[in-house]
């Protein structure tokens, strides 16, 4: 039985999440609220919300956990060529936190293979925007000719980044934003990005699964560290273009 959490109830231990033989592996709890304080507590303990409109808030902690290590980010020859072009062409920009709610709305409207609808509802946008206002959530945005064409958003606690969603309206725009994020996190000693669940797209970029126990252990050493800065532009991409030996090249 998945527990129902009242406003003051703590999360159960992640080891109580449903197992692989269940119909919902990783499901830990449900609640009616999506308060910012609840969100922060969830991320600190390796838990995230994911549910459909009309459902209660469902809280998950899957085992294994999909992660991406910035030092293992794969830059394919075609992506490297694209990043070089972005660096040269003044029409391209990377903006950080310029339009956080707009990025969330674009992610909500992005088509997902095998999915109908979105869990990024108005209430979800409001909750994460509250985190953004206090510096705990950020958007990395790809702009071309003054138009936002791709981006991603996630939660940042200490030296840990929890990726949430991304979108692109032109080819590779989300990959450009992710590459910029990876390069920025590498500069500030961030060793791991949480990707939550396994997808072939993330695997192609260097993502892989680790045991939940190892993931939780990593959180204990990172979420209480000093915050990293969140100001950078597209020049951070030079780290991936000019030092190919520092990344895995597919």
Short mmCIF file of N, CA and C in Angstrom, two decimals, residues 12-188:
data_model
loop_
_atom_site.label_atom_id
_atom_site.label_comp_id
_atom_site.label_asym_id
_atom_site.label_seq_id
_atom_site.Cartn_x
_atom_site.Cartn_y
_atom_site.Cartn_z
N UNK A 12 8.25 8.62 3.62
CA UNK A 12 8.83 7.36 4.10
C UNK A 12 10.21 7.16 3.51
N UNK A 13 10.99 6.26 4.07
CA UNK A 13 12.29 5.95 3.51
C UNK A 13 12.18 5.44 2.09
N UNK A 14 13.13 5.80 1.25
CA UNK A 14 13.04 5.45 -0.17
C UNK A 14 13.07 3.94 -0.39
N UNK A 15 13.58 3.20 0.57
CA UNK A 15 13.62 1.75 0.43
C UNK A 15 12.22 1.15 0.45
N UNK A 16 11.22 1.94 0.81
CA UNK A 16 9.84 1.46 0.83
C UNK A 16 9.13 1.68 -0.51
N UNK A 17 9.82 2.25 -1.49
CA UNK A 17 9.21 2.44 -2.81
C UNK A 17 8.89 1.08 -3.43
N UNK A 18 7.88 1.04 -4.26
CA UNK A 18 7.48 -0.20 -4.91
C UNK A 18 8.62 -0.74 -5.77
N UNK A 19 8.74 -2.06 -5.80
CA UNK A 19 9.84 -2.71 -6.50
C UNK A 19 9.54 -3.00 -7.96
N UNK A 20 10.52 -3.63 -8.61
CA UNK A 20 10.46 -3.87 -10.05
C UNK A 20 9.31 -4.78 -10.44
N UNK A 21 8.85 -5.64 -9.53
CA UNK A 21 7.78 -6.57 -9.86
C UNK A 21 6.39 -5.94 -9.75
N UNK A 22 6.32 -4.71 -9.26
CA UNK A 22 5.04 -4.03 -9.13
C UNK A 22 4.65 -3.39 -10.46
N UNK A 23 3.46 -2.87 -10.51
CA UNK A 23 3.03 -2.17 -11.72
C UNK A 23 3.54 -0.75 -11.80
N UNK A 24 4.17 -0.26 -10.72
CA UNK A 24 4.66 1.12 -10.69
C UNK A 24 5.98 1.16 -9.93
N UNK A 25 7.04 0.56 -10.49
CA UNK A 25 8.32 0.52 -9.76
C UNK A 25 8.85 1.91 -9.46
N UNK A 26 9.20 2.10 -8.18
CA UNK A 26 9.72 3.40 -7.75
C UNK A 26 8.69 4.28 -7.08
N UNK A 27 7.41 3.95 -7.17
CA UNK A 27 6.38 4.77 -6.54
C UNK A 27 6.49 4.65 -5.02
N UNK A 28 6.57 5.79 -4.36
CA UNK A 28 6.83 5.82 -2.92
C UNK A 28 5.65 6.31 -2.10
N UNK A 29 4.96 7.35 -2.58
CA UNK A 29 3.91 7.96 -1.77
C UNK A 29 3.02 8.81 -2.67
N UNK A 30 1.92 9.28 -2.10
CA UNK A 30 1.00 10.19 -2.78
C UNK A 30 0.58 11.28 -1.81
N UNK A 31 0.21 12.42 -2.36
CA UNK A 31 -0.25 13.53 -1.52
C UNK A 31 -1.16 14.43 -2.34
N UNK A 32 -1.79 15.36 -1.64
CA UNK A 32 -2.62 16.35 -2.33
C UNK A 32 -1.85 17.62 -2.62
N UNK A 33 -0.74 17.82 -1.93
CA UNK A 33 -0.04 19.10 -2.01
C UNK A 33 1.26 19.00 -2.81
N UNK A 34 1.63 20.14 -3.39
CA UNK A 34 2.92 20.27 -4.08
C UNK A 34 3.58 21.55 -3.59
N UNK A 35 3.67 21.68 -2.28
CA UNK A 35 4.26 22.87 -1.69
C UNK A 35 5.75 22.95 -1.99
N UNK A 36 6.30 24.15 -2.17
CA UNK A 36 7.75 24.27 -2.40
C UNK A 36 8.59 23.60 -1.33
N UNK A 37 8.16 23.69 -0.07
CA UNK A 37 8.92 23.04 1.01
C UNK A 37 8.91 21.53 0.85
N UNK A 38 7.80 20.97 0.40
CA UNK A 38 7.71 19.54 0.15
C UNK A 38 8.63 19.15 -1.02
N UNK A 39 8.65 19.97 -2.06
CA UNK A 39 9.52 19.70 -3.20
C UNK A 39 10.99 19.64 -2.79
N UNK A 40 11.42 20.63 -2.04
CA UNK A 40 12.83 20.67 -1.62
C UNK A 40 13.16 19.46 -0.76
N UNK A 41 12.29 19.11 0.17
CA UNK A 41 12.52 17.94 1.00
C UNK A 41 12.61 16.69 0.14
N UNK A 42 11.77 16.60 -0.87
CA UNK A 42 11.80 15.45 -1.77
C UNK A 42 13.15 15.33 -2.47
N UNK A 43 13.58 16.40 -3.11
CA UNK A 43 14.84 16.33 -3.85
C UNK A 43 16.02 16.01 -2.94
N UNK A 44 16.00 16.55 -1.75
CA UNK A 44 17.10 16.28 -0.82
C UNK A 44 17.20 14.79 -0.48
N UNK A 45 16.08 14.07 -0.62
CA UNK A 45 16.07 12.65 -0.26
C UNK A 45 15.96 11.72 -1.46
N UNK A 46 16.20 12.25 -2.65
CA UNK A 46 16.18 11.40 -3.84
C UNK A 46 14.80 11.04 -4.33
N UNK A 47 13.84 11.94 -4.14
CA UNK A 47 12.45 11.72 -4.49
C UNK A 47 12.00 12.83 -5.43
N UNK A 48 11.14 12.51 -6.39
CA UNK A 48 10.63 13.54 -7.29
C UNK A 48 9.16 13.27 -7.60
N UNK A 49 8.40 14.33 -7.96
CA UNK A 49 6.99 14.16 -8.30
C UNK A 49 6.82 13.87 -9.79
N UNK A 50 5.85 13.02 -10.10
CA UNK A 50 5.51 12.74 -11.51
C UNK A 50 4.12 12.13 -11.54
N UNK A 51 3.22 12.79 -12.21
CA UNK A 51 1.83 12.34 -12.21
C UNK A 51 1.11 13.03 -13.37
N UNK A 52 -0.09 12.57 -13.66
CA UNK A 52 -0.90 13.14 -14.73
C UNK A 52 -1.94 14.09 -14.15
N UNK A 53 -2.40 15.01 -14.98
CA UNK A 53 -3.43 15.94 -14.55
C UNK A 53 -4.66 15.16 -14.09
N UNK A 54 -5.21 15.53 -12.94
CA UNK A 54 -6.36 14.83 -12.39
C UNK A 54 -6.00 13.77 -11.37
N UNK A 55 -4.71 13.39 -11.30
CA UNK A 55 -4.25 12.44 -10.30
C UNK A 55 -3.77 13.19 -9.06
N UNK A 56 -3.67 12.51 -7.91
CA UNK A 56 -2.95 13.11 -6.78
C UNK A 56 -1.48 13.25 -7.15
N UNK A 57 -0.74 14.00 -6.35
CA UNK A 57 0.70 14.11 -6.57
C UNK A 57 1.33 12.77 -6.22
N UNK A 58 2.01 12.16 -7.17
CA UNK A 58 2.68 10.88 -6.95
C UNK A 58 4.18 11.14 -6.82
N UNK A 59 4.78 10.54 -5.80
CA UNK A 59 6.19 10.75 -5.48
C UNK A 59 6.98 9.47 -5.75
N UNK A 60 8.14 9.60 -6.42
CA UNK A 60 8.88 8.46 -6.92
C UNK A 60 10.34 8.48 -6.48
N UNK A 61 10.89 7.28 -6.32
CA UNK A 61 12.33 7.11 -6.09
C UNK A 61 12.74 5.78 -6.70
N UNK A 62 12.98 5.76 -8.01
CA UNK A 62 13.25 4.49 -8.70
C UNK A 62 14.63 3.92 -8.38
N UNK A 63 14.73 2.64 -8.56
CA UNK A 63 16.00 1.92 -8.37
C UNK A 63 16.13 0.91 -9.52
N UNK A 64 17.11 1.10 -10.42
CA UNK A 64 18.20 2.07 -10.38
C UNK A 64 17.76 3.48 -10.80
N UNK A 65 18.71 4.40 -10.72
CA UNK A 65 18.47 5.81 -11.02
C UNK A 65 19.31 6.21 -12.23
N UNK A 66 18.70 6.92 -13.18
CA UNK A 66 19.43 7.39 -14.36
C UNK A 66 20.17 8.67 -14.01
N UNK A 67 21.45 8.70 -14.34
CA UNK A 67 22.27 9.89 -14.06
C UNK A 67 23.16 10.18 -15.27
N UNK A 68 23.67 11.39 -15.30
CA UNK A 68 24.66 11.79 -16.31
C UNK A 68 25.80 12.48 -15.58
N UNK A 69 26.99 11.95 -15.74
CA UNK A 69 28.17 12.60 -15.16
C UNK A 69 28.71 13.61 -16.17
N UNK A 70 28.85 14.88 -15.79
CA UNK A 70 29.36 15.87 -16.74
C UNK A 70 30.67 15.47 -17.42
N UNK A 71 31.55 14.77 -16.70
CA UNK A 71 32.82 14.34 -17.29
C UNK A 71 32.63 13.25 -18.33
N UNK A 72 31.44 12.63 -18.39
CA UNK A 72 31.19 11.55 -19.34
C UNK A 72 30.23 11.96 -20.44
N UNK A 73 29.92 13.23 -20.53
CA UNK A 73 29.01 13.72 -21.57
C UNK A 73 29.59 13.45 -22.95
N UNK A 74 28.80 12.82 -23.79
CA UNK A 74 29.26 12.44 -25.13
C UNK A 74 28.95 13.54 -26.14
N UNK A 75 29.98 13.99 -26.81
CA UNK A 75 29.83 15.00 -27.86
C UNK A 75 30.11 14.31 -29.19
N UNK A 76 29.07 14.07 -29.96
CA UNK A 76 29.24 13.43 -31.25
C UNK A 76 29.89 14.41 -32.23
N UNK A 77 30.46 13.92 -33.31
CA UNK A 77 31.04 14.84 -34.30
C UNK A 77 30.03 15.87 -34.80
N UNK A 78 28.77 15.45 -35.01
CA UNK A 78 27.78 16.40 -35.51
C UNK A 78 27.44 17.45 -34.46
N UNK A 79 27.35 17.04 -33.17
CA UNK A 79 27.07 18.02 -32.13
C UNK A 79 28.25 18.96 -31.94
N UNK A 80 29.47 18.43 -32.03
CA UNK A 80 30.65 19.30 -31.92
C UNK A 80 30.64 20.36 -33.02
N UNK A 81 30.28 19.97 -34.22
CA UNK A 81 30.19 20.92 -35.33
C UNK A 81 29.15 21.99 -35.03
N UNK A 82 28.01 21.56 -34.49
CA UNK A 82 26.95 22.50 -34.13
C UNK A 82 27.40 23.47 -33.06
N UNK A 83 28.09 22.98 -32.04
CA UNK A 83 28.56 23.85 -30.97
C UNK A 83 29.57 24.87 -31.48
N UNK A 84 30.43 24.47 -32.39
CA UNK A 84 31.38 25.41 -32.99
C UNK A 84 30.64 26.51 -33.73
N UNK A 85 29.60 26.12 -34.46
CA UNK A 85 28.80 27.11 -35.19
C UNK A 85 28.12 28.07 -34.22
N UNK A 86 27.56 27.55 -33.13
CA UNK A 86 26.90 28.40 -32.14
C UNK A 86 27.89 29.41 -31.56
N UNK A 87 29.09 28.96 -31.29
CA UNK A 87 30.10 29.86 -30.73
C UNK A 87 30.48 30.99 -31.70
N UNK A 88 30.48 30.69 -33.00
CA UNK A 88 30.88 31.69 -34.00
C UNK A 88 29.76 32.65 -34.38
N UNK A 89 28.53 32.17 -34.36
CA UNK A 89 27.41 32.91 -34.92
C UNK A 89 26.74 33.76 -33.84
N UNK A 90 26.73 35.08 -34.04
CA UNK A 90 26.16 35.99 -33.05
C UNK A 90 24.66 35.83 -32.90
N UNK A 91 24.01 35.16 -33.84
CA UNK A 91 22.56 34.96 -33.74
C UNK A 91 22.19 34.02 -32.60
N UNK A 92 23.15 33.20 -32.17
CA UNK A 92 22.89 32.21 -31.13
C UNK A 92 23.31 32.74 -29.77
N UNK A 93 22.45 32.50 -28.76
CA UNK A 93 22.75 32.89 -27.38
C UNK A 93 22.38 31.75 -26.43
N UNK A 94 23.07 31.72 -25.31
CA UNK A 94 22.63 30.93 -24.16
C UNK A 94 22.24 31.92 -23.07
N UNK A 95 21.00 31.83 -22.64
CA UNK A 95 20.53 32.68 -21.55
C UNK A 95 20.16 31.80 -20.36
N UNK A 96 20.47 32.29 -19.18
CA UNK A 96 20.18 31.56 -17.95
C UNK A 96 19.12 32.30 -17.16
N UNK A 97 18.03 31.61 -16.86
CA UNK A 97 16.95 32.17 -16.02
C UNK A 97 16.30 33.40 -16.64
N UNK A 98 16.32 33.50 -17.96
CA UNK A 98 15.70 34.64 -18.62
C UNK A 98 14.18 34.51 -18.64
N UNK A 99 13.68 33.30 -18.84
CA UNK A 99 12.23 33.07 -18.92
C UNK A 99 11.93 31.68 -18.37
N UNK A 100 12.08 31.52 -17.08
CA UNK A 100 11.93 30.20 -16.45
C UNK A 100 10.54 29.61 -16.69
N UNK A 101 9.49 30.36 -16.40
CA UNK A 101 8.14 29.83 -16.58
C UNK A 101 7.86 29.53 -18.04
N UNK A 102 8.40 30.35 -18.95
CA UNK A 102 8.22 30.10 -20.38
C UNK A 102 8.86 28.80 -20.81
N UNK A 103 10.02 28.49 -20.25
CA UNK A 103 10.68 27.21 -20.55
C UNK A 103 9.81 26.06 -20.05
N UNK A 104 9.28 26.19 -18.85
CA UNK A 104 8.41 25.14 -18.33
C UNK A 104 7.19 24.93 -19.22
N UNK A 105 6.59 26.01 -19.67
CA UNK A 105 5.42 25.89 -20.54
C UNK A 105 5.80 25.23 -21.86
N UNK A 106 6.96 25.58 -22.40
CA UNK A 106 7.41 24.96 -23.66
C UNK A 106 7.66 23.48 -23.45
N UNK A 107 8.25 23.10 -22.30
CA UNK A 107 8.45 21.68 -22.00
C UNK A 107 7.11 20.96 -21.89
N UNK A 108 6.13 21.62 -21.29
CA UNK A 108 4.80 21.01 -21.14
C UNK A 108 4.16 20.72 -22.50
N UNK A 109 4.43 21.60 -23.47
CA UNK A 109 3.80 21.46 -24.78
C UNK A 109 4.62 20.63 -25.76
N UNK A 110 5.82 20.21 -25.35
CA UNK A 110 6.67 19.43 -26.24
C UNK A 110 6.10 18.02 -26.40
N UNK A 111 6.02 17.50 -27.63
CA UNK A 111 5.51 16.13 -27.82
C UNK A 111 6.46 15.11 -27.23
N UNK A 112 5.94 14.07 -26.59
CA UNK A 112 6.72 13.00 -25.99
C UNK A 112 6.29 11.67 -26.61
N UNK A 113 7.24 10.94 -27.14
CA UNK A 113 6.93 9.66 -27.76
C UNK A 113 6.29 8.72 -26.75
N UNK A 114 5.11 8.20 -27.09
CA UNK A 114 4.43 7.25 -26.23
C UNK A 114 3.68 7.87 -25.08
N UNK A 115 3.62 9.22 -25.02
CA UNK A 115 2.92 9.88 -23.92
C UNK A 115 1.82 10.77 -24.47
N UNK A 116 0.73 10.84 -23.72
CA UNK A 116 -0.36 11.76 -24.05
C UNK A 116 -0.49 12.76 -22.92
N UNK A 117 -0.58 14.03 -23.26
CA UNK A 117 -0.71 15.05 -22.23
C UNK A 117 0.63 15.31 -21.55
N UNK A 118 0.57 15.97 -20.41
CA UNK A 118 1.77 16.35 -19.67
C UNK A 118 1.48 16.42 -18.19
N UNK A 119 2.52 16.21 -17.39
CA UNK A 119 2.36 16.38 -15.95
C UNK A 119 2.71 17.81 -15.54
N UNK A 120 3.24 18.61 -16.48
CA UNK A 120 3.66 19.98 -16.15
C UNK A 120 2.44 20.89 -16.26
N UNK A 121 1.60 20.83 -15.26
CA UNK A 121 0.37 21.61 -15.20
C UNK A 121 0.66 23.01 -14.66
N UNK A 122 -0.38 23.82 -14.62
CA UNK A 122 -0.22 25.15 -14.05
C UNK A 122 0.24 25.13 -12.62
N UNK A 123 -0.28 24.19 -11.82
CA UNK A 123 0.14 24.07 -10.42
C UNK A 123 1.61 23.70 -10.31
N UNK A 124 2.06 22.83 -11.21
CA UNK A 124 3.47 22.43 -11.21
C UNK A 124 4.35 23.62 -11.59
N UNK A 125 3.95 24.38 -12.59
CA UNK A 125 4.71 25.56 -12.99
C UNK A 125 4.79 26.56 -11.83
N UNK A 126 3.69 26.74 -11.13
CA UNK A 126 3.69 27.66 -9.98
C UNK A 126 4.65 27.18 -8.90
N UNK A 127 4.64 25.87 -8.61
CA UNK A 127 5.48 25.33 -7.54
C UNK A 127 6.96 25.49 -7.87
N UNK A 128 7.35 25.13 -9.10
CA UNK A 128 8.76 25.23 -9.46
C UNK A 128 9.19 26.69 -9.64
N UNK A 129 8.26 27.53 -10.06
CA UNK A 129 8.58 28.96 -10.15
C UNK A 129 8.87 29.54 -8.77
N UNK A 130 8.21 29.01 -7.74
CA UNK A 130 8.52 29.44 -6.38
C UNK A 130 9.96 29.06 -6.01
N UNK A 131 10.38 27.86 -6.41
CA UNK A 131 11.78 27.46 -6.17
C UNK A 131 12.73 28.36 -6.95
N UNK A 132 12.34 28.70 -8.18
CA UNK A 132 13.18 29.57 -9.01
C UNK A 132 13.38 30.93 -8.35
N UNK A 133 12.34 31.47 -7.77
CA UNK A 133 12.44 32.80 -7.17
C UNK A 133 13.41 32.84 -6.00
N UNK A 134 13.63 31.73 -5.33
CA UNK A 134 14.57 31.71 -4.21
C UNK A 134 15.92 31.09 -4.60
N UNK A 135 16.14 30.86 -5.90
CA UNK A 135 17.44 30.40 -6.38
C UNK A 135 17.66 28.91 -6.35
N UNK A 136 16.58 28.12 -6.20
CA UNK A 136 16.74 26.67 -6.14
C UNK A 136 16.35 25.96 -7.44
N UNK A 137 15.87 26.69 -8.42
CA UNK A 137 15.54 26.10 -9.72
C UNK A 137 15.98 27.06 -10.82
N UNK A 138 16.44 26.50 -11.93
CA UNK A 138 17.03 27.32 -12.99
C UNK A 138 16.65 26.80 -14.37
N UNK A 139 16.67 27.73 -15.33
CA UNK A 139 16.46 27.37 -16.73
C UNK A 139 17.69 27.76 -17.53
N UNK A 140 18.07 26.89 -18.46
CA UNK A 140 19.15 27.17 -19.41
C UNK A 140 18.49 27.17 -20.77
N UNK A 141 18.62 28.28 -21.49
CA UNK A 141 17.81 28.52 -22.67
C UNK A 141 18.67 28.78 -23.90
N UNK A 142 18.29 28.18 -25.01
CA UNK A 142 18.94 28.42 -26.29
C UNK A 142 18.10 29.41 -27.09
N UNK A 143 18.72 30.51 -27.51
CA UNK A 143 18.03 31.55 -28.26
C UNK A 143 18.71 31.74 -29.62
N UNK A 144 17.91 31.97 -30.66
CA UNK A 144 18.45 32.25 -32.00
C UNK A 144 17.66 33.41 -32.60
N UNK A 145 18.40 34.44 -32.99
CA UNK A 145 17.78 35.64 -33.57
C UNK A 145 16.68 36.20 -32.65
N UNK A 146 16.96 36.18 -31.35
CA UNK A 146 16.03 36.75 -30.39
C UNK A 146 14.82 35.90 -30.07
N UNK A 147 14.81 34.65 -30.54
CA UNK A 147 13.69 33.75 -30.26
C UNK A 147 14.17 32.55 -29.45
N UNK A 148 13.43 32.21 -28.42
CA UNK A 148 13.78 31.04 -27.61
C UNK A 148 13.42 29.78 -28.39
N UNK A 149 14.43 28.96 -28.71
CA UNK A 149 14.21 27.79 -29.57
C UNK A 149 14.50 26.48 -28.86
N UNK A 150 14.93 26.52 -27.63
CA UNK A 150 15.20 25.30 -26.88
C UNK A 150 15.59 25.63 -25.46
N UNK A 151 15.60 24.61 -24.62
CA UNK A 151 16.03 24.84 -23.26
C UNK A 151 15.68 23.69 -22.34
N UNK A 152 16.03 23.86 -21.09
CA UNK A 152 15.76 22.86 -20.07
C UNK A 152 15.63 23.57 -18.73
N UNK A 153 15.09 22.85 -17.76
CA UNK A 153 15.03 23.41 -16.41
C UNK A 153 15.27 22.29 -15.41
N UNK A 154 15.63 22.68 -14.20
CA UNK A 154 15.87 21.70 -13.15
C UNK A 154 16.09 22.38 -11.82
N UNK A 155 16.35 21.57 -10.83
CA UNK A 155 16.54 22.03 -9.45
C UNK A 155 18.01 21.91 -9.09
N UNK A 156 18.54 22.93 -8.43
CA UNK A 156 19.95 22.95 -8.03
C UNK A 156 20.04 23.13 -6.52
N UNK A 157 20.62 22.13 -5.85
CA UNK A 157 20.85 22.19 -4.41
C UNK A 157 22.32 21.90 -4.15
N UNK A 158 23.02 22.85 -3.57
CA UNK A 158 24.45 22.66 -3.32
C UNK A 158 25.18 22.41 -4.62
N UNK A 159 25.89 21.28 -4.68
CA UNK A 159 26.60 20.90 -5.90
C UNK A 159 25.90 19.72 -6.58
N UNK A 160 24.59 19.74 -6.55
CA UNK A 160 23.79 18.70 -7.18
C UNK A 160 22.75 19.35 -8.08
N UNK A 161 22.65 18.84 -9.32
CA UNK A 161 21.63 19.35 -10.24
C UNK A 161 20.67 18.22 -10.60
N UNK A 162 19.38 18.50 -10.47
CA UNK A 162 18.33 17.54 -10.77
C UNK A 162 17.62 18.00 -12.04
N UNK A 163 17.90 17.34 -13.15
CA UNK A 163 17.27 17.72 -14.40
C UNK A 163 15.80 17.31 -14.43
N UNK A 164 14.96 18.17 -14.98
CA UNK A 164 13.53 17.90 -15.01
C UNK A 164 13.01 17.66 -16.43
N UNK A 165 13.15 18.60 -17.33
CA UNK A 165 12.60 18.44 -18.67
C UNK A 165 13.32 19.37 -19.62
N UNK A 166 13.21 19.08 -20.92
CA UNK A 166 13.81 19.92 -21.94
C UNK A 166 12.90 19.96 -23.16
N UNK A 167 13.14 20.94 -24.02
CA UNK A 167 12.37 21.05 -25.25
C UNK A 167 13.25 21.66 -26.35
N UNK A 168 12.84 21.47 -27.58
CA UNK A 168 13.51 22.07 -28.72
C UNK A 168 12.49 22.32 -29.82
N UNK A 169 12.52 23.50 -30.39
CA UNK A 169 11.69 23.79 -31.55
C UNK A 169 12.50 23.81 -32.83
N UNK A 170 13.83 23.76 -32.72
CA UNK A 170 14.71 23.58 -33.88
C UNK A 170 15.72 22.49 -33.53
N UNK A 171 16.29 21.87 -34.52
CA UNK A 171 17.19 20.73 -34.32
C UNK A 171 18.34 21.08 -33.39
N UNK A 172 18.55 20.22 -32.41
CA UNK A 172 19.69 20.28 -31.48
C UNK A 172 19.62 21.42 -30.46
N UNK A 173 18.54 22.19 -30.43
CA UNK A 173 18.49 23.32 -29.51
C UNK A 173 18.52 22.88 -28.05
N UNK A 174 17.87 21.75 -27.73
CA UNK A 174 17.92 21.27 -26.35
C UNK A 174 19.29 20.70 -26.03
N UNK A 175 19.93 20.04 -27.01
CA UNK A 175 21.28 19.51 -26.78
C UNK A 175 22.28 20.64 -26.55
N UNK A 176 22.09 21.76 -27.23
CA UNK A 176 22.97 22.91 -27.02
C UNK A 176 22.84 23.42 -25.59
N UNK A 177 21.60 23.52 -25.11
CA UNK A 177 21.38 23.96 -23.73
C UNK A 177 21.98 22.97 -22.75
N UNK A 178 21.80 21.68 -23.00
CA UNK A 178 22.37 20.66 -22.11
C UNK A 178 23.89 20.72 -22.12
N UNK A 179 24.48 20.91 -23.30
CA UNK A 179 25.94 21.01 -23.39
C UNK A 179 26.45 22.20 -22.58
N UNK A 180 25.74 23.33 -22.66
CA UNK A 180 26.13 24.50 -21.88
C UNK A 180 26.03 24.23 -20.39
N UNK A 181 24.94 23.57 -19.98
CA UNK A 181 24.80 23.20 -18.57
C UNK A 181 25.93 22.29 -18.13
N UNK A 182 26.22 21.27 -18.91
CA UNK A 182 27.29 20.32 -18.57
C UNK A 182 28.61 21.05 -18.40
N UNK A 183 28.94 21.93 -19.34
CA UNK A 183 30.21 22.66 -19.26
C UNK A 183 30.25 23.54 -18.02
N UNK A 184 29.14 24.21 -17.70
CA UNK A 184 29.09 25.05 -16.51
C UNK A 184 29.26 24.22 -15.24
N UNK A 185 28.57 23.09 -15.17
CA UNK A 185 28.68 22.25 -13.97
C UNK A 185 30.08 21.68 -13.82
N UNK A 186 30.72 21.32 -14.93
CA UNK A 186 32.10 20.84 -14.87
C UNK A 186 33.02 21.89 -14.26
N UNK A 187 32.82 23.14 -14.65
CA UNK A 187 33.66 24.22 -14.13
C UNK A 187 33.54 24.36 -12.62
N UNK A 188 32.39 23.97 -12.07
CA UNK A 188 32.14 24.18 -10.64
C UNK A 188 32.11 22.88 -9.86
#
